[in-house]
Amino acid sequence: MIKSANGRQRPFVQHPILVVPMFTVGDFSYPSGHATGMELQARILEQLFPDKRDALLRRARQVADSRLVAGVHYTSDTEAGLALGDLLYTEIAAKNGFQRDLATAAQTDGIAAK
């Protein structure tokens, strides 16, 4: 919904002579869904693996940066995606039962909650 509302063309569409993508995608560019999803996952996983926090966030940034290298996003797309992932995590974590559900999922998967 956010991408459609913004309607921002991808770099390779807007600047076909300057940007040759590694692959093409068909929807809009802003914000980066990959960056959003990876940041959200990193924030959730850091609740289970707090000692891996830096590595998880670094990996989310690497995925975001890979979208720039691939020519399918602008920097502002990935920055907005990372920020949106943080915002979504904040909203989800504030919900009643989030910690309980996370602990249940960890137990089901045999992960010792930290």
Tab-separated table of C-alpha atoms in Angstrom:
chain	number	residue	atom	x	y	z
A	1	MET	CA	0.000	0.000	0.000
A	2	ILE	CA	2.790	2.421	0.871
A	3	LYS	CA	4.628	1.720	-2.383
A	4	SER	CA	1.503	2.256	-4.466
A	5	ALA	CA	0.649	5.454	-2.598
A	6	ASN	CA	4.121	6.864	-3.280
A	7	GLY	CA	4.428	5.564	-6.824
A	8	ARG	CA	8.172	6.103	-6.954
A	9	GLN	CA	9.797	4.503	-9.979
A	10	ARG	CA	12.783	2.266	-9.451
A	11	PRO	CA	16.226	3.607	-10.390
A	12	PHE	CA	16.544	1.412	-13.481
A	13	VAL	CA	13.135	2.604	-14.703
A	14	GLN	CA	13.705	6.273	-13.961
A	15	HIS	CA	17.315	6.298	-15.225
A	16	PRO	CA	17.641	3.439	-17.728
A	17	ILE	CA	20.859	4.770	-19.248
A	18	LEU	CA	22.574	5.233	-15.871
A	19	VAL	CA	21.352	2.187	-13.946
A	20	VAL	CA	21.582	-1.359	-15.218
A	21	PRO	CA	19.912	-3.619	-12.656
A	22	MET	CA	21.145	-7.065	-11.711
A	23	PHE	CA	17.504	-8.180	-12.037
A	24	THR	CA	14.208	-6.427	-12.584
A	25	VAL	CA	11.168	-6.161	-10.385
A	26	GLY	CA	7.788	-4.819	-11.309
A	27	ASP	CA	6.420	-2.764	-8.458
A	28	PHE	CA	7.383	0.606	-7.053
A	29	SER	CA	10.526	1.482	-5.140
A	30	TYR	CA	9.691	3.390	-1.943
A	31	PRO	CA	10.102	2.041	0.725
A	32	SER	CA	12.204	-1.085	0.337
A	33	GLY	CA	10.199	-4.107	1.421
A	34	HIS	CA	13.346	-6.204	1.808
A	35	ALA	CA	14.885	-3.641	4.159
A	36	THR	CA	11.635	-3.389	6.125
A	37	GLY	CA	11.270	-7.128	6.519
A	38	MET	CA	14.887	-7.755	7.438
A	39	GLU	CA	14.934	-4.998	10.045
A	40	LEU	CA	11.701	-6.283	11.575
A	41	GLN	CA	13.054	-9.834	11.676
A	42	ALA	CA	16.351	-8.668	13.179
A	43	ARG	CA	14.528	-6.781	15.941
A	44	ILE	CA	12.341	-9.771	16.771
A	45	LEU	CA	15.255	-12.221	16.710
A	46	GLU	CA	17.340	-9.988	18.952
A	47	GLN	CA	14.729	-10.649	21.658
A	48	LEU	CA	15.642	-14.331	21.492
A	49	PHE	CA	19.347	-13.859	20.841
A	50	PRO	CA	20.407	-10.585	22.503
A	51	ASP	CA	24.083	-11.480	22.178
A	52	LYS	CA	23.598	-11.577	18.379
A	53	ARG	CA	21.965	-8.121	18.194
A	54	ASP	CA	24.807	-6.385	16.360
A	55	ALA	CA	25.196	-9.219	13.860
A	56	LEU	CA	21.454	-9.307	13.180
A	57	LEU	CA	21.239	-5.561	12.607
A	58	ARG	CA	24.379	-5.640	10.489
A	59	ARG	CA	22.830	-8.354	8.322
A	60	ALA	CA	19.645	-6.314	7.889
A	61	ARG	CA	21.815	-3.397	6.719
A	62	GLN	CA	23.690	-5.683	4.313
A	63	VAL	CA	20.443	-6.820	2.741
A	64	ALA	CA	19.313	-3.193	2.428
A	65	ASP	CA	22.625	-2.230	0.853
A	66	SER	CA	22.419	-5.156	-1.564
A	67	ARG	CA	19.249	-3.620	-2.988
A	68	LEU	CA	21.243	-0.485	-3.849
A	69	VAL	CA	24.031	-2.477	-5.451
A	70	ALA	CA	21.465	-4.429	-7.481
A	71	GLY	CA	20.121	-1.145	-8.864
A	72	VAL	CA	16.563	-1.726	-7.697
A	73	HIS	CA	16.404	0.902	-4.917
A	74	TYR	CA	17.602	4.351	-3.984
A	75	THR	CA	19.321	4.958	-0.638
A	76	SER	CA	16.241	6.754	0.663
A	77	ASP	CA	14.149	3.653	-0.158
A	78	THR	CA	16.305	1.411	1.995
A	79	GLU	CA	16.681	3.962	4.802
A	80	ALA	CA	12.898	4.339	4.919
A	81	GLY	CA	12.535	0.561	4.876
A	82	LEU	CA	14.890	0.128	7.838
A	83	ALA	CA	13.044	2.861	9.747
A	84	LEU	CA	9.689	1.286	8.903
A	85	GLY	CA	10.945	-2.079	10.166
A	86	ASP	CA	11.891	-0.432	13.461
A	87	LEU	CA	8.500	1.265	13.685
A	88	LEU	CA	6.642	-1.958	12.964
A	89	TYR	CA	8.671	-3.769	15.602
A	90	THR	CA	7.858	-1.062	18.153
A	91	GLU	CA	4.153	-1.426	17.373
A	92	ILE	CA	4.213	-5.222	17.492
A	93	ALA	CA	6.276	-5.363	20.693
A	94	ALA	CA	3.802	-3.036	22.416
A	95	LYS	CA	0.906	-5.423	21.785
A	96	ASN	CA	-0.440	-7.424	24.680
A	97	GLY	CA	0.841	-10.945	24.514
A	98	PHE	CA	3.854	-10.315	22.261
A	99	GLN	CA	6.385	-11.519	24.842
A	100	ARG	CA	4.182	-14.490	25.716
A	101	ASP	CA	3.775	-15.432	22.054
A	102	LEU	CA	7.497	-15.023	21.461
A	103	ALA	CA	8.300	-17.245	24.445
A	104	THR	CA	5.805	-19.856	23.198
A	105	ALA	CA	7.348	-19.813	19.726
A	106	ALA	CA	10.844	-20.140	21.229
A	107	GLN	CA	9.745	-23.075	23.348
A	108	THR	CA	8.075	-24.751	20.359
A	109	ASP	CA	11.286	-24.383	18.364
A	110	GLY	CA	13.482	-25.509	21.251
A	111	ILE	CA	15.127	-22.106	21.695
A	112	ALA	CA	15.989	-21.083	25.231
A	113	ALA	CA	14.511	-17.619	25.749
A	114	LYS	CA	17.110	-15.126	26.975
